[in-house]
Coordinates of C-alpha atoms in Angstrom, one line a residue:
Chain A
M1 CA 58.7 -172.4 -138.4
L2 CA 61.7 -174.5 -139.6
E3 CA 59.4 -177.5 -140.1
S4 CA 57.0 -175.4 -142.2
F5 CA 59.9 -174.0 -144.3
I6 CA 61.2 -177.5 -145.0
Y7 CA 57.6 -178.7 -145.7
I8 CA 57.0 -175.9 -148.2
L9 CA 60.4 -176.5 -149.9
D10 CA 59.6 -180.2 -150.1
M11 CA 56.2 -179.5 -151.8
I12 CA 57.9 -177.2 -154.3
G13 CA 60.3 -180.0 -155.1
V14 CA 57.5 -182.5 -155.5
I15 CA 55.6 -180.1 -157.8
V16 CA 58.6 -179.4 -160.1
C17 CA 59.5 -183.0 -160.3
A18 CA 55.9 -184.1 -161.0
I19 CA 55.9 -181.5 -163.8
S20 CA 59.1 -183.0 -165.2
G21 CA 57.5 -186.4 -165.1
V22 CA 54.5 -185.1 -167.0
L23 CA 56.8 -183.6 -169.7
V24 CA 58.5 -186.9 -170.3
A25 CA 55.2 -188.8 -170.2
T26 CA 53.5 -186.6 -172.8
R27 CA 56.6 -186.8 -175.1
L28 CA 56.1 -190.6 -175.0
R29 CA 52.4 -190.1 -175.7
M30 CA 51.4 -191.9 -172.5
D31 CA 47.8 -192.1 -171.3
P32 CA 46.6 -190.2 -168.2
F33 CA 47.5 -193.0 -165.9
G34 CA 51.0 -193.2 -167.4
I35 CA 51.3 -189.5 -166.8
A36 CA 50.2 -189.8 -163.2
V37 CA 52.7 -192.7 -162.6
L38 CA 55.6 -190.8 -164.1
A39 CA 54.6 -187.7 -162.2
G40 CA 54.4 -189.7 -159.0
V41 CA 57.6 -191.7 -159.5
T42 CA 59.6 -188.5 -160.3
G43 CA 58.0 -186.6 -157.4
I44 CA 58.2 -189.2 -154.6
G45 CA 60.2 -192.1 -156.0
G46 CA 63.5 -191.0 -154.6
G47 CA 62.1 -190.3 -151.1
T48 CA 60.3 -193.6 -151.1
L49 CA 63.5 -195.6 -151.9
R50 CA 65.3 -193.5 -149.2
D51 CA 62.7 -194.3 -146.6
M52 CA 62.6 -198.0 -147.4
M53 CA 66.4 -198.2 -147.2
M54 CA 66.5 -196.4 -143.8
G55 CA 63.6 -198.4 -142.4
A56 CA 61.6 -195.2 -142.0
T57 CA 58.4 -197.0 -143.0
P58 CA 55.5 -196.6 -143.7
V59 CA 57.1 -194.2 -146.2
F60 CA 56.4 -190.5 -145.9
W61 CA 53.5 -190.1 -148.4
I62 CA 51.6 -193.0 -146.8
I63 CA 51.7 -191.1 -143.5
D64 CA 51.0 -187.6 -145.1
N65 CA 48.6 -188.0 -148.0
T66 CA 49.1 -184.4 -149.0
Y67 CA 51.9 -185.6 -151.3
I68 CA 49.4 -187.7 -153.3
Y69 CA 47.0 -184.8 -153.8
V70 CA 49.8 -182.4 -154.7
I71 CA 51.1 -184.8 -157.4
L72 CA 47.7 -185.4 -158.9
A73 CA 46.9 -181.7 -158.9
S74 CA 50.3 -180.8 -160.4
A75 CA 49.9 -183.5 -163.1
A76 CA 46.4 -182.3 -164.0
I77 CA 47.3 -178.6 -164.1
S78 CA 50.4 -179.2 -166.2
V79 CA 48.6 -181.4 -168.7
Y80 CA 45.9 -178.7 -169.1
W81 CA 48.7 -176.1 -169.4
L82 CA 50.5 -178.2 -172.1
H83 CA 47.2 -178.2 -174.1
R84 CA 46.8 -174.5 -173.9
I85 CA 50.3 -173.4 -174.9
H86 CA 51.3 -175.1 -178.1
R87 CA 55.0 -175.1 -177.8
F88 CA 56.9 -175.9 -174.7
P89 CA 60.3 -174.2 -174.0
A90 CA 63.0 -176.8 -174.2
Y91 CA 65.0 -175.4 -171.3
L92 CA 62.2 -175.9 -168.9
L93 CA 62.8 -179.6 -168.1
P94 CA 66.4 -179.2 -167.1
L95 CA 65.6 -176.1 -165.0
L96 CA 62.8 -177.9 -163.2
D97 CA 65.1 -180.9 -162.6
A98 CA 67.8 -178.6 -161.2
F99 CA 65.4 -177.1 -158.6
G100 CA 64.0 -180.5 -157.7
L101 CA 67.5 -181.9 -157.4
A102 CA 68.6 -179.0 -155.1
I103 CA 65.6 -179.3 -152.8
F104 CA 65.4 -183.1 -152.6
T105 CA 69.1 -183.4 -151.9
I106 CA 68.9 -181.3 -148.7
I107 CA 65.6 -182.9 -147.7
G108 CA 67.2 -186.3 -147.9
A109 CA 70.4 -185.4 -146.2
Q110 CA 68.4 -183.6 -143.5
K111 CA 66.2 -186.6 -142.8
A112 CA 69.1 -188.9 -142.5
L113 CA 70.9 -186.6 -140.0
T114 CA 67.7 -186.2 -138.0
L115 CA 67.4 -190.0 -137.8
G116 CA 70.9 -190.0 -136.4
F117 CA 72.8 -191.5 -139.3
T118 CA 76.4 -190.6 -140.2
G119 CA 77.6 -187.9 -142.6
P120 CA 78.5 -190.3 -145.5
V121 CA 75.0 -191.9 -145.2
A122 CA 73.4 -188.4 -145.2
I123 CA 75.3 -187.6 -148.4
A124 CA 74.2 -190.9 -150.0
M125 CA 70.6 -190.4 -148.9
G126 CA 70.6 -186.8 -150.2
C127 CA 71.9 -188.0 -153.5
I128 CA 69.4 -190.9 -153.6
T129 CA 66.5 -188.6 -152.8
G130 CA 67.7 -186.2 -155.4
V131 CA 68.4 -188.5 -158.3
A132 CA 66.5 -191.8 -157.9
G133 CA 63.1 -190.5 -158.8
G134 CA 64.4 -189.2 -162.2
M135 CA 66.3 -192.4 -162.7
I136 CA 63.2 -194.6 -162.2
R137 CA 61.3 -192.1 -164.5
D138 CA 63.9 -192.7 -167.2
L139 CA 63.9 -196.5 -166.8
L140 CA 60.1 -196.6 -167.1
S141 CA 60.4 -194.5 -170.3
G142 CA 62.8 -197.0 -171.8
Q143 CA 65.9 -194.8 -171.6
I144 CA 69.3 -195.2 -169.9
P145 CA 69.0 -192.7 -166.9
F146 CA 70.5 -189.5 -168.2
V147 CA 71.9 -188.9 -164.7
L148 CA 74.4 -191.7 -165.4
Q149 CA 75.6 -190.1 -168.6
K150 CA 77.8 -187.2 -169.0
E151 CA 76.1 -184.1 -167.6
I152 CA 77.1 -182.8 -164.2
Y153 CA 73.9 -183.7 -162.4
A154 CA 74.4 -186.1 -159.6
T155 CA 77.8 -184.4 -158.9
A156 CA 75.8 -181.2 -158.1
S157 CA 73.7 -183.3 -155.7
I158 CA 76.7 -184.7 -154.0
L159 CA 78.2 -181.2 -153.7
G160 CA 75.0 -179.9 -152.1
A161 CA 74.7 -182.8 -149.7
T162 CA 78.3 -182.5 -148.7
L163 CA 77.9 -178.7 -148.0
Y164 CA 74.9 -179.5 -145.9
V165 CA 76.7 -182.1 -143.9
I166 CA 79.7 -179.8 -143.3
C167 CA 77.4 -177.0 -142.2
H168 CA 75.6 -179.4 -139.9
Y169 CA 79.0 -180.6 -138.5
F170 CA 80.0 -177.0 -137.7
E171 CA 76.6 -176.5 -136.1
F172 CA 75.5 -173.6 -138.4
G173 CA 71.8 -172.9 -138.3
P174 CA 69.6 -175.2 -140.4
I175 CA 68.2 -172.3 -142.6
F176 CA 71.8 -171.2 -143.3
A177 CA 72.9 -174.7 -144.0
M178 CA 70.0 -175.3 -146.4
T179 CA 70.5 -172.1 -148.3
I180 CA 74.3 -172.8 -148.8
A181 CA 73.6 -176.4 -149.9
M182 CA 70.8 -175.4 -152.3
L183 CA 72.8 -172.6 -153.8
G184 CA 75.8 -175.0 -154.2
T185 CA 73.7 -177.6 -156.1
L186 CA 71.7 -175.1 -158.1
S187 CA 74.7 -172.9 -159.2
L188 CA 76.8 -175.9 -160.2
R189 CA 73.9 -177.5 -162.1
I190 CA 72.8 -174.3 -163.9
C191 CA 76.4 -173.5 -164.9
A192 CA 76.7 -177.1 -166.3
I193 CA 73.5 -176.6 -168.3
Y194 CA 74.5 -173.1 -169.5
W195 CA 78.1 -173.9 -170.5
H196 CA 77.4 -177.6 -171.4
L197 CA 79.9 -178.7 -168.8
S198 CA 80.5 -182.4 -168.4
L199 CA 82.7 -184.5 -166.3
P200 CA 85.4 -186.4 -168.2
V201 CA 84.2 -189.7 -169.5
F202 CA 86.2 -192.8 -168.9
S203 CA 86.1 -195.6 -171.4
D204 CA 88.2 -198.7 -171.7
D205 CA 88.3 -198.6 -175.5
R206 CA 89.5 -195.0 -175.6
E207 CA 93.0 -196.0 -176.7
A208 CA 91.9 -198.4 -179.4
Chain B
M1 CA 35.9 -218.2 -143.8
L2 CA 36.6 -214.7 -145.1
E3 CA 40.3 -215.2 -144.7
S4 CA 40.2 -218.4 -146.6
F5 CA 38.2 -216.7 -149.4
I6 CA 40.8 -213.9 -149.7
Y7 CA 43.7 -216.4 -149.5
I8 CA 42.3 -218.5 -152.3
L9 CA 41.6 -215.4 -154.4
D10 CA 45.2 -214.3 -153.8
M11 CA 46.6 -217.7 -154.9
I12 CA 44.5 -217.5 -158.1
G13 CA 45.9 -214.1 -158.7
V14 CA 49.5 -215.3 -158.1
I15 CA 48.9 -218.3 -160.5
V16 CA 47.5 -216.2 -163.4
C17 CA 50.2 -213.6 -163.0
A18 CA 52.9 -216.2 -162.8
I19 CA 51.6 -217.7 -166.1
S20 CA 51.6 -214.3 -167.7
G21 CA 55.3 -214.0 -166.7
V22 CA 56.0 -217.4 -168.2
L23 CA 54.4 -216.3 -171.5
V24 CA 56.5 -213.2 -171.7
A25 CA 59.7 -215.1 -170.7
T26 CA 59.2 -217.8 -173.3
R27 CA 58.6 -215.3 -176.0
L28 CA 62.0 -213.8 -175.2
R29 CA 63.5 -217.3 -175.2
M30 CA 64.7 -217.0 -171.6
D31 CA 66.2 -220.0 -169.7
P32 CA 64.3 -221.8 -166.9
F33 CA 65.7 -219.4 -164.3
G34 CA 64.6 -216.4 -166.3
I35 CA 61.2 -218.0 -166.6
A36 CA 61.0 -218.5 -162.8
V37 CA 62.2 -214.9 -162.1
L38 CA 59.6 -213.4 -164.5
A39 CA 56.9 -215.7 -163.0
G40 CA 57.9 -214.6 -159.5
V41 CA 58.2 -210.9 -160.3
T42 CA 54.8 -210.8 -162.0
G43 CA 53.2 -212.9 -159.3
I44 CA 54.5 -211.4 -156.1
G45 CA 56.5 -208.2 -157.2
G46 CA 53.6 -205.8 -156.7
G47 CA 52.8 -207.1 -153.2
T48 CA 56.4 -207.1 -152.3
L49 CA 56.8 -203.4 -153.2
R50 CA 53.5 -202.7 -151.4
D51 CA 54.7 -204.4 -148.2
M52 CA 58.1 -202.7 -148.3
M53 CA 56.5 -199.3 -148.7
M54 CA 54.0 -199.9 -145.9
G55 CA 56.7 -201.3 -143.6
A56 CA 54.8 -204.6 -143.4
T57 CA 58.1 -206.5 -143.4
P58 CA 59.2 -209.3 -143.7
V59 CA 57.1 -209.3 -146.9
F60 CA 54.3 -211.7 -147.2
W61 CA 55.9 -214.5 -149.1
I62 CA 58.8 -214.6 -146.7
I63 CA 56.3 -215.3 -143.9
D64 CA 54.1 -217.7 -145.9
N65 CA 56.3 -219.8 -148.2
T66 CA 53.3 -221.2 -150.0
Y67 CA 53.6 -218.4 -152.5
I68 CA 57.1 -219.6 -153.5
Y69 CA 55.8 -223.1 -154.1
V70 CA 52.7 -222.0 -156.0
I71 CA 54.9 -219.8 -158.3
L72 CA 57.4 -222.6 -159.1
A73 CA 54.6 -225.1 -159.7
S74 CA 52.6 -222.7 -161.9
A75 CA 55.8 -221.9 -163.9
A76 CA 56.7 -225.6 -164.3
I77 CA 53.2 -226.6 -165.3
S78 CA 52.7 -223.8 -167.8
V79 CA 56.1 -224.4 -169.4
Y80 CA 55.1 -228.1 -169.9
W81 CA 51.7 -227.0 -171.2
L82 CA 53.3 -224.6 -173.7
H83 CA 55.4 -227.5 -175.0
R84 CA 52.4 -229.7 -175.5
I85 CA 50.2 -227.3 -177.3
H86 CA 51.9 -225.8 -180.3
R87 CA 50.1 -222.6 -180.6
F88 CA 49.1 -220.3 -177.8
P89 CA 46.0 -218.2 -178.1
A90 CA 47.0 -214.5 -178.3
Y91 CA 44.1 -213.3 -176.2
L92 CA 45.2 -215.4 -173.2
L93 CA 47.8 -213.0 -171.9
P94 CA 45.6 -209.9 -171.6
L95 CA 42.8 -212.0 -170.0
L96 CA 45.1 -213.5 -167.4
D97 CA 46.4 -210.0 -166.7
A98 CA 42.9 -208.7 -166.3
F99 CA 42.0 -211.4 -163.7
G100 CA 45.3 -210.9 -161.9
L101 CA 44.8 -207.1 -161.9
A102 CA 41.3 -207.4 -160.5
I103 CA 42.3 -209.7 -157.7
F104 CA 45.6 -208.0 -156.7
T105 CA 43.9 -204.6 -156.6
I106 CA 41.4 -205.6 -153.9
I107 CA 44.0 -207.6 -152.0
G108 CA 46.2 -204.6 -151.9
A109 CA 43.5 -202.1 -151.0
Q110 CA 42.1 -204.5 -148.3
K111 CA 45.6 -205.0 -146.7
A112 CA 46.1 -201.2 -146.6
L113 CA 42.7 -200.7 -144.9
T114 CA 43.3 -203.5 -142.5
L115 CA 46.6 -201.9 -141.4
G116 CA 44.6 -198.7 -140.7
F117 CA 45.8 -196.5 -143.6
T118 CA 43.5 -194.0 -145.3
G119 CA 41.3 -194.4 -148.4
P120 CA 43.7 -192.7 -150.8
V121 CA 46.6 -194.8 -149.6
A122 CA 44.4 -197.9 -150.0
I123 CA 43.7 -196.9 -153.6
A124 CA 47.4 -196.3 -154.3
M125 CA 48.3 -199.7 -152.6
G126 CA 45.6 -201.5 -154.6
C127 CA 46.9 -200.0 -157.8
I128 CA 50.6 -200.7 -156.9
T129 CA 49.8 -204.3 -156.0
G130 CA 47.8 -204.7 -159.2
V131 CA 50.2 -203.1 -161.7
A132 CA 53.7 -203.0 -160.3
G133 CA 54.5 -206.7 -160.9
G134 CA 53.6 -206.4 -164.6
M135 CA 55.6 -203.2 -164.8
I136 CA 58.8 -204.9 -163.4
R137 CA 58.2 -207.9 -165.7
D138 CA 58.1 -205.5 -168.7
L139 CA 61.2 -203.6 -167.5
L140 CA 63.2 -206.8 -167.1
S141 CA 62.0 -207.8 -170.6
G142 CA 63.5 -204.6 -172.1
Q143 CA 60.1 -203.0 -172.8
I144 CA 58.4 -199.8 -171.7
P145 CA 55.7 -201.0 -169.3
F146 CA 52.6 -201.4 -171.4
V147 CA 50.5 -200.2 -168.4
L148 CA 51.9 -196.7 -169.0
Q149 CA 50.8 -196.7 -172.6
K150 CA 47.4 -196.3 -174.0
E151 CA 45.2 -199.2 -172.9
I152 CA 42.8 -198.7 -170.0
Y153 CA 44.6 -201.0 -167.6
A154 CA 45.7 -199.1 -164.5
T155 CA 42.5 -197.1 -164.8
A156 CA 40.5 -200.3 -164.3
S157 CA 42.6 -201.0 -161.2
I158 CA 42.0 -197.5 -159.8
L159 CA 38.2 -197.9 -160.4
G160 CA 38.2 -201.3 -158.6
A161 CA 40.2 -199.9 -155.6
T162 CA 38.0 -196.9 -155.4
L163 CA 34.9 -199.0 -155.4
Y164 CA 36.3 -201.2 -152.7
V165 CA 37.2 -198.2 -150.5
I166 CA 33.8 -196.7 -151.0
C167 CA 32.1 -200.0 -150.1
H168 CA 34.4 -200.2 -147.0
Y169 CA 33.5 -196.6 -146.1
F170 CA 29.8 -197.4 -146.2
E171 CA 30.5 -200.6 -144.2
F172 CA 29.2 -203.1 -146.7
G173 CA 30.2 -206.6 -146.0
P174 CA 33.7 -207.5 -147.3
I175 CA 32.5 -210.2 -149.7
F176 CA 30.1 -207.8 -151.3
A177 CA 32.7 -205.1 -151.5
M178 CA 35.2 -207.4 -153.1
T179 CA 32.7 -208.7 -155.6
I180 CA 31.7 -205.2 -156.6
A181 CA 35.3 -204.1 -156.9
M182 CA 36.5 -207.1 -158.9
L183 CA 33.5 -206.8 -161.2
G184 CA 34.3 -203.1 -161.7
T185 CA 37.9 -203.8 -162.6
L186 CA 37.2 -206.8 -164.7
S187 CA 34.4 -205.4 -166.7
L188 CA 36.1 -202.2 -167.5
R189 CA 39.3 -204.0 -168.5
I190 CA 37.6 -206.6 -170.6
C191 CA 35.5 -204.0 -172.4
A192 CA 38.7 -202.1 -173.1
I193 CA 40.3 -205.2 -174.6
Y194 CA 37.2 -206.1 -176.6
W195 CA 36.5 -202.7 -178.1
H196 CA 40.1 -201.6 -178.1
L197 CA 39.2 -198.7 -175.9
S198 CA 42.0 -196.3 -174.9
L199 CA 42.2 -193.2 -172.8
P200 CA 43.0 -190.1 -174.8
V201 CA 46.7 -189.6 -175.2
F202 CA 48.2 -186.2 -174.3
S203 CA 51.2 -185.1 -176.3
D204 CA 53.0 -181.8 -176.3
D205 CA 53.8 -181.9 -180.0
R206 CA 50.2 -182.7 -181.0
E207 CA 49.7 -179.2 -182.4
A208 CA 53.0 -179.1 -184.4
Chain C
M1 CA 86.7 -215.5 -136.0
L2 CA 83.8 -216.7 -138.1
E3 CA 82.3 -213.2 -138.2
S4 CA 85.6 -211.8 -139.5
F5 CA 85.8 -214.6 -142.1
I6 CA 82.3 -213.8 -143.4
Y7 CA 83.0 -210.0 -143.3
I8 CA 86.3 -210.4 -145.3
L9 CA 84.4 -212.6 -147.8
D10 CA 81.7 -210.0 -148.1
M11 CA 84.1 -207.2 -148.7
I12 CA 85.8 -209.3 -151.5
G13 CA 82.4 -209.8 -153.0
V14 CA 81.7 -206.1 -152.9
I15 CA 85.0 -205.3 -154.5
V16 CA 84.7 -207.7 -157.4
C17 CA 81.1 -206.7 -158.0
A18 CA 82.0 -203.0 -157.9
I19 CA 84.8 -203.6 -160.4
S20 CA 82.3 -205.4 -162.7
G21 CA 80.0 -202.4 -162.4
V22 CA 82.9 -200.1 -163.4
L23 CA 83.6 -202.3 -166.4
V24 CA 80.0 -202.0 -167.7
A25 CA 79.9 -198.2 -166.9
T26 CA 83.1 -197.4 -168.8
R27 CA 82.0 -199.4 -171.8
L28 CA 78.9 -197.2 -171.9
R29 CA 81.1 -194.1 -171.6
M30 CA 79.5 -193.0 -168.3
D31 CA 80.8 -190.1 -166.2
P32 CA 82.5 -190.6 -162.8
F33 CA 79.1 -190.4 -161.0
G34 CA 77.6 -193.0 -163.3
I35 CA 80.6 -195.2 -162.7
A36 CA 80.2 -194.8 -158.9
V37 CA 76.4 -195.6 -159.2
L38 CA 76.9 -198.7 -161.3
A39 CA 79.7 -199.9 -158.9
G40 CA 77.5 -199.3 -155.9
V41 CA 74.4 -200.9 -157.4
T42 CA 76.3 -204.0 -158.4
G43 CA 78.2 -204.2 -155.1
I44 CA 75.4 -203.6 -152.6
G45 CA 72.2 -203.6 -154.6
G46 CA 71.3 -207.2 -154.1
G47 CA 71.9 -207.0 -150.4
T48 CA 69.9 -203.8 -150.1
L49 CA 66.9 -205.4 -151.8
R50 CA 67.3 -208.5 -149.5
D51 CA 67.4 -206.4 -146.4
M52 CA 64.4 -204.3 -147.5
M53 CA 62.4 -207.5 -148.2
M54 CA 63.3 -209.1 -144.9
G55 CA 62.7 -205.9 -142.9
A56 CA 66.3 -205.8 -141.8
T57 CA 66.4 -202.0 -142.0
P58 CA 68.3 -199.7 -141.9
V59 CA 70.0 -201.8 -144.6
F60 CA 73.5 -203.1 -143.9
W61 CA 75.6 -200.4 -145.6
I62 CA 73.8 -197.6 -143.7
I63 CA 74.8 -199.2 -140.4
D64 CA 78.3 -200.1 -141.5
N65 CA 79.7 -197.3 -143.7
T66 CA 82.8 -199.4 -144.6
Y67 CA 80.9 -200.7 -147.6
I68 CA 80.5 -197.1 -149.0
Y69 CA 84.3 -196.5 -148.7
V70 CA 85.2 -199.8 -150.1
I71 CA 83.0 -199.2 -153.2
L72 CA 84.3 -195.7 -153.8
A73 CA 87.9 -196.9 -153.4
S74 CA 87.4 -200.0 -155.7
A75 CA 85.8 -197.8 -158.3
A76 CA 88.6 -195.2 -158.2
I77 CA 91.3 -197.8 -158.3
S78 CA 89.8 -199.7 -161.2
V79 CA 89.2 -196.6 -163.2
Y80 CA 92.8 -195.6 -162.8
W81 CA 93.9 -199.2 -163.6
L82 CA 91.7 -199.2 -166.8
H83 CA 93.5 -196.0 -167.9
R84 CA 96.9 -197.5 -167.4
I85 CA 96.4 -200.8 -169.2
H86 CA 95.1 -200.2 -172.7
R87 CA 93.3 -203.4 -173.2
F88 CA 91.1 -205.2 -170.8
P89 CA 90.9 -209.1 -170.9
A90 CA 87.4 -210.0 -172.0
Y91 CA 87.1 -213.0 -169.6
L92 CA 87.6 -210.8 -166.5
L93 CA 84.0 -209.6 -166.2
P94 CA 82.4 -213.1 -166.2
L95 CA 85.1 -214.3 -163.7
L96 CA 84.5 -211.4 -161.3
D97 CA 80.8 -212.0 -161.6
A98 CA 81.3 -215.7 -160.8
F99 CA 83.2 -214.9 -157.6
G100 CA 80.8 -212.2 -156.5
L101 CA 77.9 -214.5 -157.2
A102 CA 79.4 -217.4 -155.1
I103 CA 80.2 -215.1 -152.2
F104 CA 76.9 -213.1 -152.1
T105 CA 74.8 -216.2 -152.4
I106 CA 76.2 -217.7 -149.2
I107 CA 76.1 -214.3 -147.4
G108 CA 72.4 -213.9 -148.3
A109 CA 71.4 -217.4 -147.4
Q110 CA 73.4 -217.2 -144.1
K111 CA 71.8 -213.9 -143.2
A112 CA 68.3 -215.3 -143.8
L113 CA 69.0 -218.4 -141.7
T114 CA 70.5 -216.3 -138.9
L115 CA 67.3 -214.2 -138.8
G116 CA 65.3 -217.5 -138.4
F117 CA 63.7 -217.7 -141.8
T118 CA 63.0 -221.1 -143.5
G119 CA 65.2 -223.0 -146.0
P120 CA 63.3 -221.9 -149.1
V121 CA 63.5 -218.3 -148.0
A122 CA 67.2 -218.6 -147.4
I123 CA 67.6 -220.0 -151.0
A124 CA 65.6 -217.1 -152.4
M125 CA 67.5 -214.6 -150.4
G126 CA 70.9 -216.1 -151.4
C127 CA 69.8 -215.9 -155.0
I128 CA 68.5 -212.3 -154.7
T129 CA 71.7 -211.2 -153.0
G130 CA 73.7 -212.9 -155.7
V131 CA 71.9 -211.8 -158.8
A132 CA 69.8 -208.7 -158.1
G133 CA 72.8 -206.3 -158.1
G134 CA 73.9 -207.4 -161.5
M135 CA 70.3 -207.3 -162.8
I136 CA 69.8 -203.6 -161.6
R137 CA 73.2 -202.8 -163.2
D138 CA 72.0 -204.2 -166.5
L139 CA 68.7 -202.4 -166.3
L140 CA 70.4 -199.1 -165.7
S141 CA 72.6 -199.8 -168.7
G142 CA 69.6 -200.3 -170.9
Q143 CA 70.0 -204.0 -171.3
I144 CA 67.8 -207.0 -170.6
P145 CA 69.5 -208.6 -167.5
F146 CA 71.9 -211.2 -168.9
V147 CA 71.1 -213.4 -165.9
L148 CA 67.7 -214.0 -167.4
Q149 CA 69.1 -215.2 -170.6
K150 CA 70.6 -218.4 -171.4
E151 CA 73.8 -218.8 -169.4
I152 CA 73.8 -220.9 -166.3
Y153 CA 74.2 -218.1 -163.8
A154 CA 71.4 -217.9 -161.4
T155 CA 71.2 -221.7 -161.5
A156 CA 74.7 -221.8 -160.0
S157 CA 73.5 -219.4 -157.3
I158 CA 70.5 -221.6 -156.5
L159 CA 72.8 -224.7 -156.3
G160 CA 75.1 -222.9 -153.9
A161 CA 72.3 -221.6 -151.7
T162 CA 70.7 -225.1 -151.7
L163 CA 74.0 -226.7 -150.7
Y164 CA 74.4 -224.2 -147.9
V165 CA 70.9 -224.7 -146.6
I166 CA 71.4 -228.5 -146.7
C167 CA 74.7 -228.3 -144.8
H168 CA 73.0 -226.0 -142.3
Y169 CA 70.1 -228.5 -141.9
F170 CA 72.6 -231.3 -141.1
E171 CA 74.4 -229.0 -138.7
F172 CA 77.8 -229.0 -140.4
G173 CA 80.1 -226.3 -139.3
P174 CA 79.6 -222.9 -141.0
I175 CA 83.1 -222.7 -142.5
F176 CA 82.6 -226.2 -144.1
A177 CA 79.1 -225.3 -145.3
M178 CA 80.3 -222.0 -146.8
T179 CA 83.2 -223.7 -148.6
I180 CA 81.0 -226.5 -150.0
A181 CA 78.4 -223.9 -151.2
M182 CA 80.9 -221.5 -152.7
L183 CA 82.7 -224.4 -154.5
G184 CA 79.3 -225.6 -155.8
T185 CA 78.4 -222.2 -157.3
L186 CA 81.9 -221.4 -158.6
S187 CA 82.6 -224.7 -160.2
L188 CA 79.2 -224.9 -162.0
R189 CA 79.5 -221.2 -163.1
I190 CA 83.1 -221.6 -164.3
C191 CA 82.3 -224.8 -166.2
A192 CA 79.4 -223.0 -167.8
I193 CA 81.7 -220.2 -168.9
Y194 CA 84.4 -222.5 -170.1
W195 CA 82.2 -224.9 -172.1
H196 CA 79.6 -222.4 -173.0
L197 CA 77.0 -224.5 -171.2
S198 CA 73.4 -223.2 -171.2
L199 CA 70.1 -224.4 -169.9
P200 CA 67.6 -225.3 -172.5
V201 CA 65.6 -222.4 -173.7
F202 CA 61.8 -222.7 -173.8
S203 CA 60.0 -220.8 -176.5
D204 CA 56.3 -220.9 -177.5
D205 CA 57.1 -220.4 -181.2
R206 CA 59.6 -223.2 -181.3
E207 CA 57.3 -225.5 -183.3
A208 CA 56.4 -222.8 -185.8

């Protein structure tokens, strides 16, 4: 039951991230292959990097090909959908990203803890799973990853991963831990979007 | 015999991709090390990423150092050659890329099938081996990977890998399968270059 | 004793590279997370790529979490320090890079030789450990990696790694080999900074 719950969550994360990749690709007027690559990179790039770093190879989508089909289907459906509706709401991309971030963060942290790694590694892996896909998407689109700039994005991922690790440490049930962690990430991220919150920016020429 | 055939093909792929890396590096006025890095990344970057994802580590060129020597020799010879001839034909880069793409696609698909992975994974690995090296080369050169934009490039790789997987499924001989797959990739790619074919571009502001 | 010596060296390399990442991140006005990512990528990115290629997974910092703490502490202290002093000497970044390069080069070459790989692989791994972190930092900052451009940087890394492999081949003591190799890298790099030495640049439009 728990495995199915995690699996469904993971698929939802892959779908929303794939859609966010499609949105970026269509803005850049990429061709269908470019769209599929950005969808794939955003959907499974973070988890692929996580698995390669942890030595959990072959990486997850090589073992379970469902991820490939889900990405291709999500990309195809969202391209069709973009053609039908003529305008695309501007707030959709950050919202999709927020959901994907919350889901991938706990999936990454949970996988690291399952493999027996320490809490700090689980937080790092949650964060890498959550943000690396979007970072590679931005790099391939010729942009400085927006995660690194001033919106509270990765900070929300770190909060969620930390909550998850704390819940795991105190041996709360996994469903409870996941819910708390996802709510933590989502609420911080959505507040940041809504009120345009940012972390302070440090600059060495600030005093000039 | 078959192994030798694949090995020689692979080396030809490494050489043509290394030369394409040198061409990009010299255009950007890089130093000898930059040239060697772009030659190496284009020549063995895709296969390195493929091996890391499949867990086939240490990656192939760590086990067989011939790849390192071939890349360094190709880079040195093509730099010397660029110095001797004063003008470089503009169509050479896309042609080299097309050959490298066709070869690396079947090498990647073949390696994935040999390791016992499924058809969709073999197609993905063929495509990654074929296009990832050039994508990293473009990233390191400060460009959006041209694969993602509108020329039929990766589509040719997917066609070739799919043909190879189909031939493998129907248990045709490997030489026959490779020839068919390479011809598929090469002919689609060269037609695309010659007639400036492109896949349709999807854009969400198309109707504005 | 030797292990402790290498470990302390490695930590110094991580600290100086993390600081160089912080310097780049603050120039780009990144937020605290962006600063931590650039510090981490510069500090442990090269070694992470090296370990993934060699199949030495889970990568080193997942096994020994000290690296995570050292990077976070270095980043926090250097951000605080940047706030206190109003101007930052311009020569510091290249000097830090030179030390990090010299240290990481021998660490990478030494790890490859310890795992039983050949001399050319050890040179490649020394060079990847030395330069890849800075290259990923530059990519994430939206710049063409400066390693690829005309300063003698990676060349110094290759010199150091080659010296180390030669010393290892002639069975000199490891401390002696490391000292020679580090001095080789450092002196070539610092001379290049001081006299603005560059390798010749090859360009295919040079004759135009």
